Short mmCIF file of C-alpha atoms and ligand atoms in Angstrom, two decimals:
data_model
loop_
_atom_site.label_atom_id
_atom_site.label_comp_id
_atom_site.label_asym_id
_atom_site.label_seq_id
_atom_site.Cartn_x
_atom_site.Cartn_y
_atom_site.Cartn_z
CA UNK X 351 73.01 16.74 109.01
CA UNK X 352 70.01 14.71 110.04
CA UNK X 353 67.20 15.02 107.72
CA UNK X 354 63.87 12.98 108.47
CA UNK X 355 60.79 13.74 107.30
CA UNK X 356 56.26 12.49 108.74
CA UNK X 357 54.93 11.51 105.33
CA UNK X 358 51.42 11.53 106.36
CA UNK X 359 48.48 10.48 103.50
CA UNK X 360 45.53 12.79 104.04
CA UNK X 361 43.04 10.34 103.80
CA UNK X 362 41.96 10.23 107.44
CA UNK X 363 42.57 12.19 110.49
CA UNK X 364 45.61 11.50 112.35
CA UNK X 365 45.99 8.32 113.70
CA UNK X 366 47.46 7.94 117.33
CA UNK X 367 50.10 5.59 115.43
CA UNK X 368 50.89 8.45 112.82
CA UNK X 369 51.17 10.96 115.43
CA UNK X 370 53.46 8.16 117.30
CA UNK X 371 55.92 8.27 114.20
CA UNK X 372 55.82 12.14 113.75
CA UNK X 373 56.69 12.90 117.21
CA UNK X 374 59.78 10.84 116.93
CA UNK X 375 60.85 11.88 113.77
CA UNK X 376 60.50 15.09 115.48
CA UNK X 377 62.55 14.37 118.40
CA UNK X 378 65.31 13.03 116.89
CA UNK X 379 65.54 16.06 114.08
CA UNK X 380 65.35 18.49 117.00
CA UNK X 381 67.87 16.39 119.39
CA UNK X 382 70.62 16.50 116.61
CA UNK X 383 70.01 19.74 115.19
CA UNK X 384 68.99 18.34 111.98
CA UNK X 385 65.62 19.04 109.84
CA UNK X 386 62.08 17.53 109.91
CA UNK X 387 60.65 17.59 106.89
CA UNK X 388 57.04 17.05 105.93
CA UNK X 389 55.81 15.28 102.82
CA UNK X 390 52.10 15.06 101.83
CA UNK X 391 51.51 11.73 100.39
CA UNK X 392 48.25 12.79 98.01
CA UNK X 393 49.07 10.57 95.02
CA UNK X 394 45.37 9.03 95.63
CA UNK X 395 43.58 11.76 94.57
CA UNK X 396 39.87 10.57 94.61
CA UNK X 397 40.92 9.75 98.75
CA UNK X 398 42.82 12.21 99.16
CA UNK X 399 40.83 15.40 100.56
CA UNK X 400 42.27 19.30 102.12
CA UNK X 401 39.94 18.70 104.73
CA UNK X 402 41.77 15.72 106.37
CA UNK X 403 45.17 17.57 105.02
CA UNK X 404 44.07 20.76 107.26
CA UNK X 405 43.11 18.35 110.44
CA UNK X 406 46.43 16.65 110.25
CA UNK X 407 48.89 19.96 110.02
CA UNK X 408 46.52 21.04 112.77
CA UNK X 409 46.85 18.14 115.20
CA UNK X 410 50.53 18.03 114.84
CA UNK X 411 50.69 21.69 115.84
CA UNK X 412 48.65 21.50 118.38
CA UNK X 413 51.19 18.73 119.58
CA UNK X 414 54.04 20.87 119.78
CA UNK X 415 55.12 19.71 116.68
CA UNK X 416 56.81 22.41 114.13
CA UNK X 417 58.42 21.26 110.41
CA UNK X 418 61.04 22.88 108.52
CA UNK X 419 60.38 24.08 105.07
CA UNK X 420 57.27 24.25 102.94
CA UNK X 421 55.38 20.57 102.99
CA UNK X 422 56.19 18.57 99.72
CA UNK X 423 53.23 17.54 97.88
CA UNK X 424 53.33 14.23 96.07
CA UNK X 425 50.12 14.89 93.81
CA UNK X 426 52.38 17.89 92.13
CA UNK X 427 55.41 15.38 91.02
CA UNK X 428 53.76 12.71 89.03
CA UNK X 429 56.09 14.08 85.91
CA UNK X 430 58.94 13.45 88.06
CA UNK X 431 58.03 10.05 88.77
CA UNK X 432 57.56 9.09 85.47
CA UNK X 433 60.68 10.84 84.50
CA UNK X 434 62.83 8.36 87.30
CA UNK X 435 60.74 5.41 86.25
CA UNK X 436 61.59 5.65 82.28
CA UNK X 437 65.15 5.73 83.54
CA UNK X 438 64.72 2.39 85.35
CA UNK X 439 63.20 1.25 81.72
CA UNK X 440 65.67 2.53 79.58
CA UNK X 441 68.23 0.32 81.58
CA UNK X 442 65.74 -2.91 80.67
CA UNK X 443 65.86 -3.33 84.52
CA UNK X 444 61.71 -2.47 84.06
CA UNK X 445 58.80 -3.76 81.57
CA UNK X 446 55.82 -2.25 80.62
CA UNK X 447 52.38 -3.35 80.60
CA UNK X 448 49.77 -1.24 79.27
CA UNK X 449 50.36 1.91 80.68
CA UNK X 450 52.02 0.83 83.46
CA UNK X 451 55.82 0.43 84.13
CA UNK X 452 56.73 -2.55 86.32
CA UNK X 453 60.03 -3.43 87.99
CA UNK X 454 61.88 -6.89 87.52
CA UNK X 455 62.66 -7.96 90.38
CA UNK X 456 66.37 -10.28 90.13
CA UNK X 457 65.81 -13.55 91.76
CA UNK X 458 67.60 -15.72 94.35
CA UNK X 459 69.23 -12.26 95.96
CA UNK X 460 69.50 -11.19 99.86
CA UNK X 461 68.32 -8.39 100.73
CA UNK X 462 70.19 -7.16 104.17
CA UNK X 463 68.26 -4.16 106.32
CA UNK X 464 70.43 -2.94 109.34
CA UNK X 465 67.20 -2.22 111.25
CA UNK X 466 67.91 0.88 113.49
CA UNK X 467 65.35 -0.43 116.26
CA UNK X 468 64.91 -4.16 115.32
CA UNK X 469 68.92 -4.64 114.38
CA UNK X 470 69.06 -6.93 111.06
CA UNK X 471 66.30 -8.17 109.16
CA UNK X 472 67.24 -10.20 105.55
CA UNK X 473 64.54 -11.27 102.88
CA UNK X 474 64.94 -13.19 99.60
CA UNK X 475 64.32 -11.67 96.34
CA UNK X 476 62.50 -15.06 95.37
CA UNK X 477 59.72 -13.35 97.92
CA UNK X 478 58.88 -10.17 96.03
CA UNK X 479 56.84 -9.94 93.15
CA UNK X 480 57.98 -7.90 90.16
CA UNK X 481 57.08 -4.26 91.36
CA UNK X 482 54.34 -1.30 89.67
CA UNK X 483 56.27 1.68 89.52
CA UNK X 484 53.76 3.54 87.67
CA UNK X 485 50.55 2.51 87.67
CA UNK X 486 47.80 2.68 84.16
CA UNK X 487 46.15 5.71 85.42
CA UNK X 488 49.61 7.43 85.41
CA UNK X 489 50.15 7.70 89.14
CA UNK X 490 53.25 6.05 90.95
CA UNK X 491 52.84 3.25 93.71
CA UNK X 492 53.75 4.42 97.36
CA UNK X 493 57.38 2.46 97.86
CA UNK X 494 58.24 4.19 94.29
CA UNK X 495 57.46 7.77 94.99
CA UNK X 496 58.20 7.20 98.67
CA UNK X 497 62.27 6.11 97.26
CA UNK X 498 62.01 9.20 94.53
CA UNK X 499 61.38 11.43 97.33
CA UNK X 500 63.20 10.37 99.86
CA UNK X 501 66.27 10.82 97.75
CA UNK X 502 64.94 14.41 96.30
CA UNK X 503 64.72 15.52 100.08
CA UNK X 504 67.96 13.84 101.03
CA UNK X 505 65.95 12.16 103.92
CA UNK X 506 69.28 10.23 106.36
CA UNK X 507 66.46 8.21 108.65
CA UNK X 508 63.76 6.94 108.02
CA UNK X 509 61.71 6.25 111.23
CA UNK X 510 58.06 4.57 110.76
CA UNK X 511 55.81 2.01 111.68
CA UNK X 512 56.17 -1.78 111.49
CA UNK X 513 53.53 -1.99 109.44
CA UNK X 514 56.46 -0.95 106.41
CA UNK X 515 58.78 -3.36 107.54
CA UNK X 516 57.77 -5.51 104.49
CA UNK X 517 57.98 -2.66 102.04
CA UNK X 518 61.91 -1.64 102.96
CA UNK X 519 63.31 -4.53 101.00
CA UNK X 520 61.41 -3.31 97.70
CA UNK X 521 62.48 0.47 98.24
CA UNK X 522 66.17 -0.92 98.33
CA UNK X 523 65.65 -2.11 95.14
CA UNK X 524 64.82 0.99 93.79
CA UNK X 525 67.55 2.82 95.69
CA UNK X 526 69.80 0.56 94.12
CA UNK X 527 68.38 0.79 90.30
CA UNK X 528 68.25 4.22 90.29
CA UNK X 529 72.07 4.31 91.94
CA UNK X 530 71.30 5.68 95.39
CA UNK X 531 72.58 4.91 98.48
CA UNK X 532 69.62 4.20 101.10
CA UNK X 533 68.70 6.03 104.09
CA UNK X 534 68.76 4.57 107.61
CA UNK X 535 65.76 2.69 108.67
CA UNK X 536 63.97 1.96 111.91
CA UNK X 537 60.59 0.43 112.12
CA UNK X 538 58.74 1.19 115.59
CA UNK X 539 56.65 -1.62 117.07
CA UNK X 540 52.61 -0.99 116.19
CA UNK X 541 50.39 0.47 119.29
CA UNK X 542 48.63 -2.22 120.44
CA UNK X 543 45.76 -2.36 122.52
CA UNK X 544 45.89 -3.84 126.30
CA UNK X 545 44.66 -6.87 124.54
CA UNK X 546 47.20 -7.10 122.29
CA UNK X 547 44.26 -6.50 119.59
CA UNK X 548 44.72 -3.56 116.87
CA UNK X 549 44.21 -0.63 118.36
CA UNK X 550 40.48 0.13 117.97
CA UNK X 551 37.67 2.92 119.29
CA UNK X 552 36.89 0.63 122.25
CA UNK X 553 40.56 0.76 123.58
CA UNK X 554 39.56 4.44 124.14
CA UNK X 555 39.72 6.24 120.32
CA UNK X 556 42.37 6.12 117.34
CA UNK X 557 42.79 9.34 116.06
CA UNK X 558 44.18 12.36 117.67
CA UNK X 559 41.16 14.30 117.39
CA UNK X 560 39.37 11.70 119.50
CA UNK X 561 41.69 12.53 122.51
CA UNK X 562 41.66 16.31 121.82
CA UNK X 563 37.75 16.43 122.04
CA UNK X 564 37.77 14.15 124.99
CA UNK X 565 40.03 16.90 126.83
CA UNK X 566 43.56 15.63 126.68
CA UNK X 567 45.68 18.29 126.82
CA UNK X 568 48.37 17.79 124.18
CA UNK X 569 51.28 17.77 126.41
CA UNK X 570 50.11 14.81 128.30
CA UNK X 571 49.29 12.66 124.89
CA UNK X 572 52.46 13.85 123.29
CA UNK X 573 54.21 12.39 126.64
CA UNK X 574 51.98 9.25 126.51
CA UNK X 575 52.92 8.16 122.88
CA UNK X 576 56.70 9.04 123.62
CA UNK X 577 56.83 6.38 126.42
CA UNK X 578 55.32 4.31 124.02
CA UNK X 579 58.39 3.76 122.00
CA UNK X 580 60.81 5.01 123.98
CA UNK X 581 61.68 4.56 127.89
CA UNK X 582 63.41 7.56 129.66
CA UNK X 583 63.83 5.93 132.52
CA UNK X 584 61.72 5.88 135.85
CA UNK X 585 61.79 9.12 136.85
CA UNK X 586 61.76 10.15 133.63
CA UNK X 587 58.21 9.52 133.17
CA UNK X 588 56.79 12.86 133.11
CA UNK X 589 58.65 14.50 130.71
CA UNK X 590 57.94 18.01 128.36
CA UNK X 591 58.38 17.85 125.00
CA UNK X 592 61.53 19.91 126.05
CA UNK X 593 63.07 17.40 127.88
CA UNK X 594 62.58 14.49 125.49
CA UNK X 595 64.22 16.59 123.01
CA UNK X 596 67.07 16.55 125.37
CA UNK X 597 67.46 13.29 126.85
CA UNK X 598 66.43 11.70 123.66
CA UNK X 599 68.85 8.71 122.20
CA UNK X 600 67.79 7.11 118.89
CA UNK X 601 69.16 3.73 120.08
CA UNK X 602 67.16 3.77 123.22
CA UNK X 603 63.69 3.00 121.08
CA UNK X 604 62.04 0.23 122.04
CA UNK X 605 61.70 -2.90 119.91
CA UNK X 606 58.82 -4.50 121.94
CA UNK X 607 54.59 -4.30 121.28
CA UNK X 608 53.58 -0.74 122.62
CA UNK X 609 50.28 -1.56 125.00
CA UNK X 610 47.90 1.24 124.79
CA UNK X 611 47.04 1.85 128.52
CA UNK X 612 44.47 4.55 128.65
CA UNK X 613 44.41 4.59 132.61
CA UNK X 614 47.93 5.67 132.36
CA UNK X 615 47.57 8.34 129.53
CA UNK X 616 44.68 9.37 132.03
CA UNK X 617 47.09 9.38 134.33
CA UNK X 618 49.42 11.47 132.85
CA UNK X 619 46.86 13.84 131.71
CA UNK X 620 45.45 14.49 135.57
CA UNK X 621 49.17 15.27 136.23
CA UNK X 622 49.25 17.88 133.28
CA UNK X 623 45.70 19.35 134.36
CA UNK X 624 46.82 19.72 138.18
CA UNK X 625 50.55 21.71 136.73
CA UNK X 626 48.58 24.00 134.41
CA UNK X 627 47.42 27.20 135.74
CA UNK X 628 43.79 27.90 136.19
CA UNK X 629 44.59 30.82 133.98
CA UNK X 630 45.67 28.69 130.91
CA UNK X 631 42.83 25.93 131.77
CA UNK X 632 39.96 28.28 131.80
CA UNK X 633 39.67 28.95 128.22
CA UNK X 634 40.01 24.96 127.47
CA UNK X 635 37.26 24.36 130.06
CA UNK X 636 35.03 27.02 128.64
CA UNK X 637 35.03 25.12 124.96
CA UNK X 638 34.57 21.49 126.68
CA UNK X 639 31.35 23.10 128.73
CA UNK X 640 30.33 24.77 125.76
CA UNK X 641 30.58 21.80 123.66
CA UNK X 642 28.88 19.64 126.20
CA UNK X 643 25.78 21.65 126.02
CA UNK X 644 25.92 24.28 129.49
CA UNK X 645 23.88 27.03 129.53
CA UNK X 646 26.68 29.50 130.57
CA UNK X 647 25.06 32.70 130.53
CA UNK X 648 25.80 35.19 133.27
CA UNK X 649 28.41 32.63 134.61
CA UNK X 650 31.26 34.94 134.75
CA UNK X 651 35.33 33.47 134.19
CA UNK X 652 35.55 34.09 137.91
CA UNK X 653 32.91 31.60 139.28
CA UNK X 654 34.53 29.03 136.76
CA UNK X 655 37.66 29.99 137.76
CA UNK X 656 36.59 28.98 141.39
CA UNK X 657 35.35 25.80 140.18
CA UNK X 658 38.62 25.42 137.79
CA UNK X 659 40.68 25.73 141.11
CA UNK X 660 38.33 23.40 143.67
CA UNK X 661 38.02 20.38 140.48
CA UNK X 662 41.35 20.80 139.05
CA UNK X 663 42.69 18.36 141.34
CA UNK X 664 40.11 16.06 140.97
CA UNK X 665 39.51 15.84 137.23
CA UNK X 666 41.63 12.98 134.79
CA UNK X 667 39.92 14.86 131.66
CA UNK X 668 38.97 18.68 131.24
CA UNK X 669 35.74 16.91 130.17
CA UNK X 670 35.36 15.49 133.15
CA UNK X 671 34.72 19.21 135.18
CA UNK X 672 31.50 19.22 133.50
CA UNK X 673 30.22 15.92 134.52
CA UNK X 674 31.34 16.22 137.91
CA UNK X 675 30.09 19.94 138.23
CA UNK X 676 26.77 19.78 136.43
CA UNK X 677 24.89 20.19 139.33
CA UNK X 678 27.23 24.37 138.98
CA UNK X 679 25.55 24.88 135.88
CA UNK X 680 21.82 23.78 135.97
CA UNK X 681 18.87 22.44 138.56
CA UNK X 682 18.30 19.46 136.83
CA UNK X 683 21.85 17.85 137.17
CA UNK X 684 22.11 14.08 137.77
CA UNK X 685 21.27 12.31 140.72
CA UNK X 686 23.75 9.47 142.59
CA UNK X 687 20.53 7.00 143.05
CA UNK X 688 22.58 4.62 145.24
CA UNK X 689 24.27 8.00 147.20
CA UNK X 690 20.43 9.19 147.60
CA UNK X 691 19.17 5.98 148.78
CA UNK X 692 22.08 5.88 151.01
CA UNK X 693 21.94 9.72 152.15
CA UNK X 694 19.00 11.48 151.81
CA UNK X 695 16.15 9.03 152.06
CA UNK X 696 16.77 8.65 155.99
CA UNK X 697 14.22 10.52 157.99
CA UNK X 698 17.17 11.58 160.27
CA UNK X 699 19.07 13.00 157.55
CA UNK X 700 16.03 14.97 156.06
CA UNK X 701 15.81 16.51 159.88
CA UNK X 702 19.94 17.70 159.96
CA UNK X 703 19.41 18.97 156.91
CA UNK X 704 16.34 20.85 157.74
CA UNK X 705 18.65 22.33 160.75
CA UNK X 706 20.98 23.12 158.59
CA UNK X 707 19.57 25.29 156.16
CA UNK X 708 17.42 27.44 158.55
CA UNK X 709 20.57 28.60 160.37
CA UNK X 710 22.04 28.91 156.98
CA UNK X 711 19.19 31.19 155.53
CA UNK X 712 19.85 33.79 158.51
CA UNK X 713 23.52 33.75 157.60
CA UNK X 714 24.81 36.95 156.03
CA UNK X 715 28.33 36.32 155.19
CA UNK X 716 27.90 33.01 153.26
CA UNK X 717 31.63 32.13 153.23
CA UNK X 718 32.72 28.62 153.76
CA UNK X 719 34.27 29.55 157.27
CA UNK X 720 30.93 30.39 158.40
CA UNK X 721 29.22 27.28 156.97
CA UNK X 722 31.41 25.33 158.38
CA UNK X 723 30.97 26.71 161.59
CA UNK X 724 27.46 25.77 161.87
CA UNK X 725 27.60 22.62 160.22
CA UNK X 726 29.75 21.93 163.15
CA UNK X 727 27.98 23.49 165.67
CA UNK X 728 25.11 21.49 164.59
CA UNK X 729 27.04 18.20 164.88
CA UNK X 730 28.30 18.69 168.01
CA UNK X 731 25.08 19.80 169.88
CA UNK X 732 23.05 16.75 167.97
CA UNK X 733 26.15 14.23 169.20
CA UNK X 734 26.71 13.71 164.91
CA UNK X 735 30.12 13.51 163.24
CA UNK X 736 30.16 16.73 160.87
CA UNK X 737 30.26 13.83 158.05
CA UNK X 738 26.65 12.47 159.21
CA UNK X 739 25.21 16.27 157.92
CA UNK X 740 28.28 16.78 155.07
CA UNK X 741 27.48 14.02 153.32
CA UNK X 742 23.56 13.96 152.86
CA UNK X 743 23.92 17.86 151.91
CA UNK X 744 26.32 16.82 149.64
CA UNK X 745 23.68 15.04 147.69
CA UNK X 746 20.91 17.51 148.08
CA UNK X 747 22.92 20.58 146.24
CA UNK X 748 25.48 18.40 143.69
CA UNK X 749 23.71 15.04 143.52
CA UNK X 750 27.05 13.73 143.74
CA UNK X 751 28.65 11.47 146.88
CA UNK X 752 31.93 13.16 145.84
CA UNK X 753 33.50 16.12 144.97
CA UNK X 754 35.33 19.13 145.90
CA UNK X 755 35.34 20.37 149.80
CA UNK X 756 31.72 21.07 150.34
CA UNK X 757 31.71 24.16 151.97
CA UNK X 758 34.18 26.09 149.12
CA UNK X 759 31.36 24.33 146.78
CA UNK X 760 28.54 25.43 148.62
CA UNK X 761 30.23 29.34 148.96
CA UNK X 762 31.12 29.07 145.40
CA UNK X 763 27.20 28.13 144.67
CA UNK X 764 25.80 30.64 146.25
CA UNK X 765 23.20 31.11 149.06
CA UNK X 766 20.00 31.11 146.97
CA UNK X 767 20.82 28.35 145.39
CA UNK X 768 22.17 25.75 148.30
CA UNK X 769 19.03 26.99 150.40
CA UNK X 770 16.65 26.05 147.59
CA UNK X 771 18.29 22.64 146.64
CA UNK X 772 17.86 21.31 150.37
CA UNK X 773 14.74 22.78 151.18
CA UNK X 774 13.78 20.22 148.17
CA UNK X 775 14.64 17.55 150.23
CA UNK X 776 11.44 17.89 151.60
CA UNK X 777 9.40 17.96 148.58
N1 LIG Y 1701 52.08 7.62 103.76
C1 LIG Y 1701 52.70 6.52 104.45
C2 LIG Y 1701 51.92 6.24 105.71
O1 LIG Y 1701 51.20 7.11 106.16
C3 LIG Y 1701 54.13 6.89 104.76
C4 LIG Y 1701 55.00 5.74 105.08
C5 LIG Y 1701 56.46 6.14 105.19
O2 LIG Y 1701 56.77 6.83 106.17
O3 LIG Y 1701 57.24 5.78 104.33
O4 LIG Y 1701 51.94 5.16 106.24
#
């Protein structure tokens, strides 16, 4: 049976790279049948905090991502360690310094890795330094604890970042002085950014959380970082977690640099939005406004509903509705200065709009059937196209040059409201 296992260190949130690995650890447990595993690597303990463990476990499940079994914890095995490490010494294949216990490290060998994604990679032991097992202050190094456990949780594959390509050799070694026989390794390509720099904050954010708070929904980043590592083909792009598990082939992962493209995770995360139901966006929407600071007091789930279904199409982020749809919220919403310039400083403008509203205030039934009707009334008596009037009132009542159909908005506003915003016009 497949056994894998995330080994995550809870010294920082999750990093998109981490979350990269998990997920297809994940995949491929869930494709075969076999078992994910998680191990906690807390053998730091003064960086090590519950706060960033918490965060972690969180942003994987909010991912989609489930484990088997209870999470090992590294900080509770030190004994163990120490245990596999005197074994290593009592077979004078280890030294000790101090406290510590070091590994000697036989010269002038090969060292062959049948790479799962990269195929075969082959160092000299005349490049590796004699290795710490167990440190002075009586906690192991990573590649030792990493082999110990690896072997305790009978892990089969090891799938991780490049960034341990350089560490595999060493944890043969131990594999082979403490007479195991290795997992499977693959080592997936780091995320770059577009530039081919480290990923950073100004390639859009790092961590999980980062996206999450932006309003990605975790579908679309869970589908962004799969197609960053593994190609489902072209109409395969948009695929559920569901799917991937299905379609997914461990020897279909990709060996080259992983660009970060945030237009196309944006992409991917307007196609998500538009799917979802307004339903199941609402209460996502309602944190994001909330968060960004909207007074949302007597605004009832309907009206946002409304707005949910008119900006739904529209919106890349779920942050997004709020800065397109200020002008819903409160009277002081921003401005378009080029739009206003361009729209409402025209004399002519001023006067359709003027029209406008005082056939609008005698209007009973405010729906957008009947606003329409005189906006186009108006046009055609006045020789206008409808968008000479749409697009200045556009500007008085949003501030915006775009948006939503502006006669659902202007329903969905509310008579007082619209009447006020473009008699100000005139002030
Ligand atoms: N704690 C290590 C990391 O987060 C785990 C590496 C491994 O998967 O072996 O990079």
């Amino acid at each position: 049976m497949v056994k894998v296992r995330f080994a995550p260190s809870p010294t920082g949130f999750l990093h998109l790279g981490s979350a990269r690995t998990a997920l297809f650890n994940w995949l491929y447990a869930r494709h075969t049948g076999g078992k994910f595993l998680l191990r906690i690597e807390d053998t730091d303990k003064a960086r090590s905090s519950k706060k960033f463990l918490d965060e972690i476990l969180e942003d994987l499940k909010w991912m989609g991502i489930d484990w088997d079994d209870e999470p090992l914890h590294q900080s509770q095995r030190f004994e163990v360690y120490r245990e596999k490490a005197e074994q290593i010494l009592a077979k004078e294949k280890a030294y000790k310094e101090g406290e510590a216990i070091i590994f000697k490290v036989e010269k002038g060998r090969t060292i062959e890795v049948n790479d799962i994604i990269h195929g075969k990679i082959a160092v000299n032991t005349n490049d590796i330094k004699d290795q710490v097992m167990i440190k002075s202050d009586g906690s192991p190094t990573y590649n030792f604890a990493c082999v110990v456990d690896d072997a305790y949780m009978e892990i089969t594959h090891i799938l991780r970042g490049d960034d341990h390509i350089s560490n595999t050799p060493k944890q043969i070694l131990f594999y082979e002085a403490l007479e195991l026989t290795p997992p499977k390794f693959g080592h997936m390509p780091l995320i770059l950014g577009q530039d081919g720099a480290k990923l950073s904050k100004r390639h859009g954010g790092v961590s999980v959380e980062e996206y999450k708070r932006e309003g990605f929904l975790p579908e679309a980043l869970a589908n962004y970082l799969i197609l960053l590592g593994w190609f489902p083909g072209e109409d395969h792009e948009v695929l559920s977690m569901d799917e991937a598990v299905k379609l997914f082939d461990i020897s279909d992962m990709s060996d080259v640099q992983a660009k970060f493209d945030i237009q196309k995770l944006r992409w991917l995360n307007g196609e998500y939005i538009m799917k979802k139901t307004t339903e199941k966006l609402l209460p996502l929407i309602k944190e994001q406004l909330l968060t960004a600071g909207f007074d949302m007091s007597g605004v009832t789930d309907d009206y946002i509903s409304k707005l949910v279904d008119l900006y739904k199409i529209r919106i890349k982020t779920l942050r997004e509705l709020g800065e397109l749809a200020d002008w819903f919220f409160k009277d002081d919403f921003t401005m378009d200065e080029e739009g206003k310039r361009k729209y409402l400083d025209k004399e002519e403008n001023k006067d359709n709009i003027r029209i406008f509203v005082d056939r609008l205030d005698g209007l009973e039934d405010f729906s957008h059937e009947n606003i329409e009707k005189i906006c186009r009334d108006i046009a055609e008596e006045r020789e206008l196209k409808a968008a000479d009037i749409i697009h200045p009132t556009r500007l008085a009542i949003s501030g915006k040059t775009k948006g939503a159909g502006l006669f659902e908005v202007m329903e969905l506003l509310g008579k007082e409201k619209v009447i006020k915003r473009m008699r100000g016009v005139d002030k």
